[in-house]
Amino acid sequence: LNFDKYAYVSIDSNFTERSLLSDVEIISSVNNTAQNDDSDSDVEEIEKPKKPVISSKEAIDKINDLKDFFLNKNQDFSKIVDFLFNIENVVIEKYLNKLINWFNLPRTMTFVEKDQNFSELVEESFKIGLKQHSKLSFNSQEYLSKKLKCLIKKFDTKYYGPFTTLCQSSGFGKSRACEALVDENFYVVYCCLRKKFSTTNFPPRSTLANFLQTNQNQETLITKYKCYFNLFIDMVSSEKIGCREFFEKYSHMNKEIMTCLAENKLKSTNKNSLLSLYLGSEPLVFIFDESSSLLDSNSAEECSYFILRRVLSQLEGNVFVLFLDTFTNLSEYHPQKFADPSARISTCQKILFEPIYLLPNWDLFADYDLIQTINETVKIENICRFGRVLWGSLMHTKLNSNGKFTSVSDDKIYDLAISKLLGGKKWNVANLDKNECLAVASFRIGTIKPRRVSTCQELVANNMAICTSVSINNDFFEIEFASEPILAIASAFLINDFGIDKLLESIIQSIESSLIARGERGETIAKLILINTIDRITKLESLFKNFMANVRKTVEAMKMNGSV
């Protein structure tokens, strides 16, 4: 759907007005055929009453009527849902359901106004180089560069292959740190495998993602994986161009040309082809971002990740591969030895590299010189300077855009923080589970450490907790809810939205079920009393200010009318 004032944020690449129209025509013809069928049937219909089948053109017009709702950004979305349910057209029901599901997403990510292009702000913010922390002598890409060079040097016959995962919670700057390896004299081949709509939808899905991800058999997948690695290894070896030039050339190459290069290489590749040996002096690193899509399996066959991993076991030379993800699927990237599909790992003949999870990307934009008074601490531009790089880069881009993003509302960033805190869910009170309540509380009252590994993994993956220690062999995680003002504000909003009673109930249940440790209960209770008191005072103060403002307006109006 494309309206004059609004830009459509894609959820399903096939869900366009054109495909909608053609599919409606097909379904309409089927329904019309069914209606003309006079054959007797003993089956009693128990479905909902049929509604009049209308033409495709009328169906499209009905959906375009939604434009009136979109023009008012404060409109209650529930009215839109009711409107959709009441459209008398059964032939496009599945598309209406798509729209209904769409409106259940976080409200910040439904439409982005063209004159307040938040998605463009996100994209621009990704171009900002990662700063060096004021308390450290190195930045993120320098740390990652040294780490990768160490792993390449360490790789020998006892390791299964030159690859590992880079895992951390959302917004931590994983993708940026990897792309910045170009500045550390790495040849970087970046491929984003993003498979679905997300809270920022950036970085976008890469050109060759579809080439690599097919629903074909193992033999075809192995052939394509080998083709992909050999294509770039051979180009790096033959072209003799610098790291930056190589990255710019192939990252921004026309989609058709890039696909053509891969298809031509595929003609000379088969499942038994050897992987090219890269011996260049500058390391070559392959990045697979949003790699969780490789873990999907639609059949009884092995998932794509383990097929790809088997190909990587043949990779040698000055090269390494990184899979980027949150902690959602870490146990699938690194299964227990006895459960690993590779016999060489399950019998302890080979080992895997431990995941990388620490990056020095905290408080990079903090500037204490700008915060001299209490009032300055609560300015949105200062709030965003602390915590993960996502917030700081967004605000830095907005403030230094020469007015380009001045019209972008600060509420967009707040809404993004709320959405991130809830793992992309809409903040619906009834849908908050124990983990979400735990995350909401922890970002405001300090660290509450879960005792269960699975809970730690979920909180890091979905609710912005930070992993500070992990041991795959010992099945051990340690997490922290670091001080992050914007998430504390998001937490305060949610607590006041669903009520502190629900929060207390969740924490009590978590303690009783041993989900979290019993230590420091007194301190936790004291913090809860304090934040509840602060919130009540703040509400009263706000009400008093509004009351006094109205009194002043009334007095001024009376003065103008001569009443006073």
Coordinates of C-alpha atoms in Angstrom, one line a residue:
L1 CA 0.0 0.0 0.0
N2 CA 1.4 3.4 -1.0
F3 CA -0.3 6.5 0.2
D4 CA 0.8 10.1 -0.5
K5 CA 1.7 11.0 3.0
Y6 CA 3.0 7.6 4.3
A7 CA 5.7 5.2 3.3
Y8 CA 4.8 1.6 3.6
V9 CA 7.2 -0.5 5.7
S10 CA 7.4 -3.9 4.1
I11 CA 6.4 -6.9 6.1
D12 CA 6.0 -9.4 3.3
S13 CA 7.9 -8.6 0.1
N14 CA 5.0 -10.2 -1.9
F15 CA 2.3 -8.2 -0.2
T16 CA 1.9 -5.4 -2.7
E17 CA -1.2 -3.9 -4.3
R18 CA -0.3 -5.7 -7.5
S19 CA 0.0 -9.1 -6.0
L20 CA -3.1 -8.4 -3.9
L21 CA -5.1 -7.6 -7.0
S22 CA -4.0 -10.6 -9.0
D23 CA -4.6 -13.0 -6.1
V24 CA -8.0 -11.5 -5.3
E25 CA -9.0 -12.1 -9.0
I26 CA -7.9 -15.7 -8.7
I27 CA -9.8 -16.3 -5.5
S28 CA -12.8 -14.4 -6.8
S29 CA -13.0 -16.7 -9.8
V30 CA -12.8 -19.7 -7.5
N31 CA -15.5 -18.4 -5.3
N32 CA -17.7 -17.6 -8.2
T33 CA -17.2 -21.0 -9.6
A34 CA -18.2 -22.5 -6.3
Q35 CA -21.3 -20.4 -6.1
N36 CA -22.4 -21.5 -9.6
D37 CA -22.0 -25.2 -8.6
D38 CA -25.6 -26.5 -8.3
S39 CA -24.5 -30.0 -7.1
D40 CA -26.2 -31.4 -4.0
S41 CA -24.2 -31.7 -0.8
D42 CA -25.0 -33.5 2.4
V43 CA -22.4 -31.5 4.3
E44 CA -23.9 -28.9 6.5
E45 CA -22.1 -25.6 6.4
I46 CA -21.1 -24.4 9.9
E47 CA -18.8 -21.6 8.8
K48 CA -19.8 -17.9 9.3
P49 CA -22.5 -16.6 6.9
K50 CA -21.3 -15.8 3.4
K51 CA -20.9 -12.1 2.6
P52 CA -21.3 -10.7 -0.9
V53 CA -18.4 -11.3 -3.2
I54 CA -17.3 -8.0 -4.7
S55 CA -15.1 -7.2 -7.6
S56 CA -11.3 -6.9 -7.3
K57 CA -11.5 -3.2 -8.0
E58 CA -14.0 -2.7 -5.2
A59 CA -11.8 -4.7 -2.8
I60 CA -8.8 -2.5 -3.5
D61 CA -11.0 0.6 -3.0
K62 CA -12.2 -0.8 0.3
I63 CA -8.6 -1.2 1.5
N64 CA -7.6 2.2 0.2
D65 CA -10.4 3.7 2.4
L66 CA -8.0 3.0 5.3
K67 CA -6.1 6.0 4.2
D68 CA -8.5 8.2 6.2
F69 CA -7.5 6.4 9.4
F70 CA -3.7 6.6 8.7
L71 CA -3.8 10.4 8.2
N72 CA -4.4 10.8 11.9
K73 CA -1.4 9.4 13.7
N74 CA -3.1 9.5 17.1
Q75 CA -6.0 7.3 15.8
D76 CA -6.8 4.3 17.9
F77 CA -5.7 1.3 15.9
S78 CA -8.5 -0.8 17.4
K79 CA -10.9 1.1 15.2
I80 CA -8.9 0.1 12.1
V81 CA -9.1 -3.5 13.2
D82 CA -12.9 -3.2 13.6
F83 CA -13.1 -1.6 10.2
L84 CA -11.2 -4.4 8.6
F85 CA -13.5 -7.1 10.2
N86 CA -16.5 -5.3 8.9
I87 CA -15.4 -5.1 5.3
E88 CA -18.0 -7.2 3.4
N89 CA -15.6 -9.2 1.3
V90 CA -14.7 -12.8 2.1
V91 CA -12.4 -13.3 -0.9
I92 CA -9.6 -11.2 0.4
E93 CA -10.0 -12.4 4.0
K94 CA -6.4 -13.7 4.3
Y95 CA -5.1 -10.3 3.2
L96 CA -7.2 -8.5 5.8
N97 CA -5.8 -10.9 8.4
K98 CA -2.3 -9.9 7.3
L99 CA -3.2 -6.2 7.9
I100 CA -4.8 -7.0 11.3
N101 CA -1.6 -8.8 12.3
W102 CA 0.3 -5.9 11.0
F103 CA -1.5 -3.5 13.3
N104 CA -0.7 -5.7 16.3
L105 CA 3.0 -4.9 15.8
P106 CA 4.6 -2.1 17.8
R107 CA 2.9 1.1 16.7
T108 CA 6.2 2.8 15.9
M109 CA 6.9 0.3 13.1
T110 CA 3.7 0.4 11.2
F111 CA 4.0 3.5 9.2
V112 CA 6.8 6.0 8.9
E113 CA 5.8 9.5 7.7
K114 CA 7.8 10.8 4.8
D115 CA 8.4 14.1 6.5
Q116 CA 9.6 12.3 9.7
N117 CA 11.5 9.5 8.1
F118 CA 12.6 7.5 11.0
S119 CA 13.7 4.5 8.9
E120 CA 16.1 6.8 7.0
L121 CA 17.4 8.2 10.3
V122 CA 18.2 4.6 11.4
E123 CA 20.0 3.9 8.1
E124 CA 22.0 7.1 8.3
S125 CA 23.0 6.4 12.0
F126 CA 24.6 3.1 10.9
K127 CA 27.1 5.0 8.9
I128 CA 28.6 6.6 12.0
G129 CA 32.0 5.2 12.9
L130 CA 32.2 3.5 16.3
K131 CA 34.1 5.8 18.7
Q132 CA 36.7 4.8 21.1
H133 CA 35.6 4.7 24.7
S134 CA 37.1 7.4 26.8
K135 CA 38.4 4.9 29.4
L136 CA 39.9 2.5 26.9
S137 CA 42.8 2.6 24.5
F138 CA 41.0 0.7 21.7
N139 CA 37.7 0.7 19.9
S140 CA 35.3 -2.0 18.9
Q141 CA 36.9 -2.9 15.5
E142 CA 40.4 -2.9 17.0
Y143 CA 39.3 -5.3 19.7
L144 CA 37.5 -7.6 17.1
S145 CA 40.5 -7.4 14.8
K146 CA 42.9 -8.6 17.4
K147 CA 40.5 -11.3 18.5
L148 CA 40.0 -12.7 14.9
K149 CA 43.7 -12.6 14.1
C150 CA 44.3 -14.6 17.3
L151 CA 41.6 -17.2 16.3
I152 CA 43.1 -17.5 12.8
K153 CA 46.5 -18.1 14.3
K154 CA 45.1 -20.5 16.8
F155 CA 43.2 -22.6 14.3
D156 CA 44.7 -26.0 13.7
T157 CA 43.6 -29.6 13.2
K158 CA 42.0 -29.9 16.7
Y159 CA 39.3 -27.4 15.6
Y160 CA 36.4 -28.3 13.5
G161 CA 36.6 -25.2 11.3
P162 CA 37.6 -21.5 11.3
F163 CA 34.3 -20.0 12.4
T164 CA 32.4 -18.9 15.5
T165 CA 29.4 -16.8 16.6
L166 CA 29.4 -13.2 17.6
C167 CA 26.4 -13.0 20.0
Q168 CA 25.0 -10.1 22.1
S169 CA 21.7 -8.3 22.7
S170 CA 20.2 -6.1 20.1
G171 CA 21.6 -2.6 19.4
F172 CA 25.0 -3.4 20.6
G173 CA 26.8 -2.6 17.4
K174 CA 27.8 -6.1 16.2
S175 CA 27.1 -5.4 12.5
R176 CA 29.0 -2.0 12.6
A177 CA 32.0 -3.5 14.3
C178 CA 32.3 -6.2 11.7
E179 CA 31.9 -3.8 8.7
A180 CA 34.5 -1.5 10.4
L181 CA 37.1 -4.4 10.1
V182 CA 37.7 -2.9 6.7
D183 CA 39.6 -0.1 8.4
E184 CA 41.7 -2.7 10.2
N185 CA 42.9 -4.1 6.8
F186 CA 40.5 -7.0 6.7
Y187 CA 38.8 -8.0 3.4
V188 CA 35.2 -8.1 4.5
V189 CA 32.4 -10.1 2.7
Y190 CA 29.2 -9.1 4.4
C191 CA 25.9 -10.9 3.9
C192 CA 22.7 -10.1 5.9
L193 CA 20.3 -13.0 6.0
R194 CA 17.4 -11.1 7.6
K195 CA 14.3 -13.1 7.1
K196 CA 11.5 -11.0 8.6
F197 CA 10.2 -7.7 9.7
S198 CA 12.1 -6.2 12.7
T199 CA 12.0 -3.1 14.9
T200 CA 14.5 -1.3 12.7
N201 CA 14.5 -3.5 9.6
F202 CA 18.2 -2.5 9.1
P203 CA 20.7 -3.6 7.8
P204 CA 18.5 -4.9 4.9
R205 CA 18.7 -8.4 3.4
S206 CA 21.7 -8.8 1.2
T207 CA 21.7 -9.4 -2.6
L208 CA 23.1 -13.0 -2.4
A209 CA 20.9 -14.1 0.5
N210 CA 18.4 -15.6 -1.8
F211 CA 21.1 -17.3 -3.8
L212 CA 22.4 -19.0 -0.6
Q213 CA 19.0 -19.8 1.0
T214 CA 17.0 -22.2 -1.1
N215 CA 14.7 -25.0 -0.3
Q216 CA 16.6 -27.4 -2.4
N217 CA 18.5 -30.6 -1.4
Q218 CA 21.7 -30.9 0.5
E219 CA 23.8 -31.4 -2.6
T220 CA 22.6 -28.1 -4.1
L221 CA 23.2 -26.2 -0.9
I222 CA 26.7 -27.6 -0.5
T223 CA 27.4 -26.6 -4.1
K224 CA 26.1 -23.1 -3.6
Y225 CA 28.0 -22.6 -0.4
K226 CA 31.2 -23.7 -2.0
C227 CA 30.5 -21.4 -5.0
Y228 CA 29.9 -18.4 -2.7
F229 CA 33.2 -18.8 -0.8
N230 CA 35.3 -19.6 -3.9
L231 CA 33.7 -16.6 -5.8
F232 CA 35.0 -14.1 -3.2
I233 CA 38.3 -15.9 -2.3
D234 CA 39.2 -16.0 -6.0
M235 CA 38.2 -12.3 -6.6
V236 CA 40.3 -11.1 -3.6
S237 CA 43.2 -13.2 -4.8
S238 CA 43.1 -12.0 -8.4
E239 CA 42.0 -8.4 -8.3
K240 CA 44.7 -7.1 -6.0
I241 CA 42.7 -4.1 -4.7
G242 CA 42.6 -2.6 -1.2
C243 CA 40.3 -3.7 1.5
R244 CA 38.1 -0.6 1.4
E245 CA 37.9 -0.6 -2.3
F246 CA 36.9 -4.3 -2.4
F247 CA 34.2 -3.8 0.2
E248 CA 32.7 -0.8 -1.5
K249 CA 32.8 -2.4 -4.9
Y250 CA 31.0 -5.6 -3.9
S251 CA 28.7 -4.3 -1.2
H252 CA 27.1 -1.7 -3.5
M253 CA 27.2 -3.7 -6.7
N254 CA 24.1 -3.9 -8.8
K255 CA 21.9 -6.8 -7.7
E256 CA 21.7 -8.2 -11.2
I257 CA 25.4 -8.1 -11.8
M258 CA 26.2 -9.7 -8.4
T259 CA 23.7 -12.5 -9.0
C260 CA 25.1 -13.0 -12.5
L261 CA 28.6 -13.4 -11.1
A262 CA 27.4 -16.0 -8.6
E263 CA 25.4 -17.9 -11.3
N264 CA 28.4 -18.0 -13.6
K265 CA 30.6 -19.3 -10.8
L266 CA 28.0 -21.9 -10.0
K267 CA 28.4 -23.4 -13.5
S268 CA 32.0 -24.5 -12.7
T269 CA 31.2 -25.7 -9.2
N270 CA 29.8 -29.0 -7.8
K271 CA 29.4 -30.6 -4.4
N272 CA 32.9 -32.2 -4.7
S273 CA 34.7 -29.0 -5.6
L274 CA 37.5 -28.0 -3.4
L275 CA 37.4 -24.7 -1.5
S276 CA 40.0 -22.2 -2.8
L277 CA 43.0 -21.6 -0.5
Y278 CA 43.4 -18.0 0.5
L279 CA 47.0 -17.1 1.5
G280 CA 46.9 -13.3 1.2
S281 CA 48.7 -11.2 3.8
E282 CA 45.5 -9.3 4.8
P283 CA 42.9 -11.5 6.6
L284 CA 39.6 -12.3 4.8
V285 CA 36.5 -12.5 7.0
F286 CA 33.0 -13.7 5.9
I287 CA 30.2 -12.2 7.9
F288 CA 26.7 -13.8 8.1
D289 CA 24.5 -11.3 9.9
E290 CA 21.0 -12.3 11.2
S291 CA 22.1 -15.9 10.7
S292 CA 19.3 -17.4 12.8
S293 CA 17.5 -18.0 9.5
L294 CA 20.1 -20.7 8.7
L295 CA 18.7 -22.7 11.7
D296 CA 15.3 -23.1 10.1
S297 CA 14.4 -26.6 8.9
N298 CA 11.3 -27.2 6.9
S299 CA 11.8 -30.9 6.5
A300 CA 13.4 -33.9 8.1
E301 CA 16.7 -32.9 6.6
E302 CA 19.5 -31.2 8.4
C303 CA 19.2 -27.4 8.8
S304 CA 21.2 -25.2 6.5
Y305 CA 23.6 -24.1 9.3
F306 CA 25.0 -27.5 9.9
I307 CA 25.3 -28.1 6.1
L308 CA 27.2 -24.8 5.9
R309 CA 29.3 -25.7 8.9
R310 CA 30.3 -28.9 7.2
V311 CA 31.6 -26.9 4.2
L312 CA 33.5 -24.6 6.5
S313 CA 35.4 -27.6 8.0
Q314 CA 37.2 -27.6 4.6
L315 CA 38.2 -23.9 4.7
E316 CA 41.8 -23.1 5.2
G317 CA 44.2 -20.2 5.0
N318 CA 44.1 -16.6 6.3
V319 CA 40.3 -16.6 6.6
F320 CA 37.6 -16.7 9.2
V321 CA 33.8 -16.8 9.3
L322 CA 31.5 -15.0 11.8
F323 CA 27.8 -15.7 12.4
L324 CA 26.1 -12.7 14.0
D325 CA 23.0 -13.2 16.2
T326 CA 21.4 -12.5 19.6
F327 CA 21.5 -15.2 22.2
T328 CA 18.2 -16.7 21.1
N329 CA 19.7 -19.7 19.4
L330 CA 23.2 -19.9 20.9
S331 CA 22.6 -23.5 22.1
E332 CA 21.8 -24.4 18.5
Y333 CA 25.0 -22.9 17.1
H334 CA 26.9 -24.6 19.9
P335 CA 24.9 -27.8 20.9
Q336 CA 26.1 -30.1 23.7
K337 CA 28.7 -32.5 22.4
F338 CA 26.5 -35.5 22.7
A339 CA 23.8 -33.8 20.7
D340 CA 26.1 -32.4 17.9
P341 CA 25.2 -33.8 14.5
S342 CA 28.9 -34.1 13.6
A343 CA 30.4 -37.3 14.8
R344 CA 33.9 -35.7 14.9
I345 CA 32.6 -33.2 17.6
S346 CA 30.3 -35.7 19.5
T347 CA 33.2 -38.1 19.9
C348 CA 35.5 -35.2 21.1
Q349 CA 37.8 -35.5 18.1
K350 CA 37.2 -31.8 17.2
I351 CA 36.2 -28.7 19.2
L352 CA 34.5 -25.4 18.3
F353 CA 35.7 -21.9 19.0
E354 CA 33.9 -20.3 21.9
P355 CA 31.5 -17.5 20.9
I356 CA 32.6 -13.8 21.0
Y357 CA 30.2 -11.7 23.1
L358 CA 32.1 -8.7 24.5
L359 CA 32.4 -5.5 22.5
P360 CA 33.6 -2.1 24.0
N361 CA 30.5 -0.3 22.7
W362 CA 29.0 1.1 26.0
D363 CA 28.6 4.8 26.7
L364 CA 30.5 5.7 23.5
F365 CA 28.6 9.0 23.1
A366 CA 28.6 10.1 26.7
D367 CA 29.6 13.7 27.3
Y368 CA 29.6 14.8 30.9
D369 CA 30.5 18.4 30.0
L370 CA 27.0 18.7 28.5
I371 CA 25.3 17.7 31.8
Q372 CA 25.9 20.4 34.5
T373 CA 22.4 20.7 36.0
I374 CA 19.6 18.3 37.1
N375 CA 17.4 19.5 34.2
E376 CA 20.1 18.6 31.7
T377 CA 20.1 15.0 32.9
V378 CA 16.6 14.5 31.6
K379 CA 17.0 16.0 28.2
I380 CA 16.5 13.3 25.5
E381 CA 19.7 14.2 23.7
N382 CA 21.7 13.4 27.0
I383 CA 19.6 10.4 27.9
C384 CA 20.5 8.8 24.6
R385 CA 24.2 9.3 25.0
F386 CA 24.4 6.5 27.6
G387 CA 24.1 2.8 27.1
R388 CA 24.4 0.9 23.8
V389 CA 25.5 2.4 20.6
L390 CA 22.1 2.3 19.0
W391 CA 20.6 5.2 21.0
G392 CA 23.7 7.4 20.9
S393 CA 24.1 7.0 17.1
L394 CA 20.4 7.8 16.5
M395 CA 20.5 11.0 18.5
H396 CA 24.0 12.0 17.1
T397 CA 22.7 11.6 13.6
K398 CA 19.6 13.6 14.3
L399 CA 21.4 16.5 15.9
N400 CA 24.1 16.6 13.2
S401 CA 22.0 16.3 10.1
N402 CA 21.8 20.0 9.3
G403 CA 18.1 20.0 9.9
K404 CA 17.3 16.9 7.8
F405 CA 15.9 14.9 10.7
T406 CA 14.6 17.8 12.9
S407 CA 11.0 16.8 12.3
V408 CA 11.6 13.2 13.6
S409 CA 9.8 13.1 16.9
D410 CA 11.7 12.0 20.0
D411 CA 8.8 9.8 20.7
K412 CA 10.0 7.5 17.9
I413 CA 13.1 6.7 19.9
Y414 CA 11.2 6.2 23.1
D415 CA 8.8 3.9 21.3
L416 CA 11.7 2.0 19.8
A417 CA 13.2 1.5 23.3
I418 CA 9.8 0.2 24.6
S419 CA 9.6 -2.2 21.7
K420 CA 13.2 -3.4 22.1
L421 CA 12.6 -4.0 25.8
L422 CA 9.7 -6.3 25.0
G423 CA 11.5 -8.2 22.2
G424 CA 9.6 -6.4 19.5
K425 CA 6.2 -7.1 21.0
K426 CA 3.5 -4.5 21.3
W427 CA 3.2 -3.3 24.9
N428 CA 0.0 -5.1 25.6
V429 CA -0.5 -5.7 29.4
A430 CA -2.1 -9.1 29.0
N431 CA 0.7 -10.5 27.0
L432 CA 3.6 -9.7 29.3
D433 CA 5.2 -12.9 30.6
K434 CA 7.5 -13.4 33.6
N435 CA 10.6 -12.8 31.6
E436 CA 9.3 -9.6 30.2
C437 CA 8.2 -8.4 33.7
L438 CA 11.6 -9.3 35.0
A439 CA 13.3 -7.4 32.2
V440 CA 11.1 -4.3 32.7
A441 CA 11.8 -4.3 36.4
S442 CA 15.5 -4.9 36.2
F443 CA 16.3 -2.0 33.9
R444 CA 14.9 0.3 36.6
I445 CA 15.7 -1.2 39.9
G446 CA 19.0 -2.9 39.0
T447 CA 20.2 -6.3 38.3
I448 CA 18.0 -9.3 39.1
K449 CA 20.0 -12.4 38.1
P450 CA 18.0 -15.4 37.0
R451 CA 19.4 -18.8 38.0
R452 CA 18.3 -20.7 35.0
V453 CA 20.5 -20.8 31.9
S454 CA 17.4 -20.8 29.6
T455 CA 16.1 -17.7 31.2
C456 CA 19.4 -15.9 30.9
Q457 CA 19.5 -16.8 27.2
E458 CA 16.0 -15.5 26.6
L459 CA 16.6 -12.3 28.5
V460 CA 19.7 -11.5 26.5
A461 CA 18.1 -12.5 23.2
N462 CA 14.7 -10.8 23.6
N463 CA 14.8 -8.2 26.3
M464 CA 18.1 -6.3 26.0
A465 CA 20.0 -7.9 28.9
I466 CA 23.7 -8.0 28.3
C467 CA 25.8 -11.2 28.5
T468 CA 29.0 -10.7 30.4
S469 CA 30.2 -14.3 30.6
V470 CA 29.6 -17.5 28.8
S471 CA 31.1 -21.0 28.8
I472 CA 29.6 -23.3 26.2
N473 CA 31.3 -26.4 27.6
N474 CA 29.9 -25.8 31.1
D475 CA 26.5 -24.6 29.9
F476 CA 27.0 -21.3 31.8
F477 CA 25.7 -17.8 31.3
E478 CA 26.0 -14.6 33.3
I479 CA 24.0 -11.6 32.5
E480 CA 23.7 -7.9 33.6
F481 CA 21.1 -5.2 33.3
A482 CA 23.5 -2.3 33.0
S483 CA 22.5 1.3 33.7
E484 CA 20.8 2.5 30.5
P485 CA 18.6 5.7 31.1
I486 CA 16.4 5.3 28.0
L487 CA 15.5 1.8 28.9
A488 CA 14.9 2.8 32.5
I489 CA 12.4 5.4 31.1
A490 CA 10.8 2.7 28.9
S491 CA 10.6 0.5 32.1
A492 CA 9.0 3.4 34.1
F493 CA 6.4 3.8 31.3
L494 CA 5.5 0.1 31.2
I495 CA 5.4 -0.2 35.0
N496 CA 3.0 2.7 35.3
D497 CA 1.0 1.3 32.3
F498 CA 0.4 -2.2 33.6
G499 CA 0.7 -1.3 37.3
I500 CA 3.2 -2.1 40.0
D501 CA 0.9 -4.9 41.4
K502 CA 1.6 -7.0 38.3
L503 CA 5.3 -6.4 38.6
L504 CA 5.3 -7.4 42.3
E505 CA 3.3 -10.5 41.6
S506 CA 5.7 -11.5 38.9
I507 CA 8.8 -10.9 41.0
I508 CA 7.3 -12.9 44.0
Q509 CA 6.5 -15.8 41.7
S510 CA 10.0 -15.7 40.2
I511 CA 11.5 -15.9 43.7
E512 CA 9.2 -18.7 44.8
S513 CA 9.8 -20.8 41.7
S514 CA 13.6 -20.2 42.0
L515 CA 13.7 -18.4 38.7
I516 CA 15.7 -15.7 40.4
A517 CA 17.9 -15.9 43.5
R518 CA 16.5 -15.1 47.0
G519 CA 19.5 -12.9 47.9
E520 CA 19.1 -9.1 48.2
R521 CA 15.3 -9.3 48.7
G522 CA 15.4 -6.5 51.2
E523 CA 17.2 -4.1 48.8
T524 CA 14.9 -5.1 46.0
I525 CA 11.8 -4.3 48.1
A526 CA 13.3 -0.9 49.1
K527 CA 14.0 0.0 45.5
L528 CA 10.4 -0.9 44.6
I529 CA 9.0 1.3 47.4
L530 CA 11.3 4.2 46.2
I531 CA 10.3 4.0 42.5
N532 CA 6.6 3.7 43.4
T533 CA 6.9 6.8 45.7
I534 CA 8.8 8.7 43.0
D535 CA 6.2 7.9 40.4
R536 CA 3.3 9.0 42.6
I537 CA 5.1 12.3 43.4
T538 CA 5.8 12.8 39.8
K539 CA 2.2 12.3 38.8
L540 CA 1.0 14.7 41.6
E541 CA 3.5 17.3 40.5
S542 CA 2.5 17.0 36.9
L543 CA -1.2 17.3 37.9
F544 CA -0.4 20.4 40.1
K545 CA 1.6 22.0 37.3
N546 CA -1.3 21.5 34.8
F547 CA -3.8 22.8 37.4
M548 CA -1.7 26.0 38.0
A549 CA -1.3 26.5 34.3
N550 CA -5.0 26.3 33.8
V551 CA -5.5 28.8 36.7
R552 CA -3.1 31.3 35.0
K553 CA -4.9 30.9 31.7
T554 CA -8.3 31.5 33.3
V555 CA -7.0 34.6 35.2
E556 CA -5.4 36.0 32.0
A557 CA -8.7 35.4 30.1
M558 CA -10.7 37.2 32.8
K559 CA -8.3 40.1 32.8
M560 CA -8.7 40.5 29.0
N561 CA -12.5 40.4 29.5
G562 CA -12.4 42.9 32.3
S563 CA -13.7 40.5 34.8
V564 CA -10.7 41.0 37.1

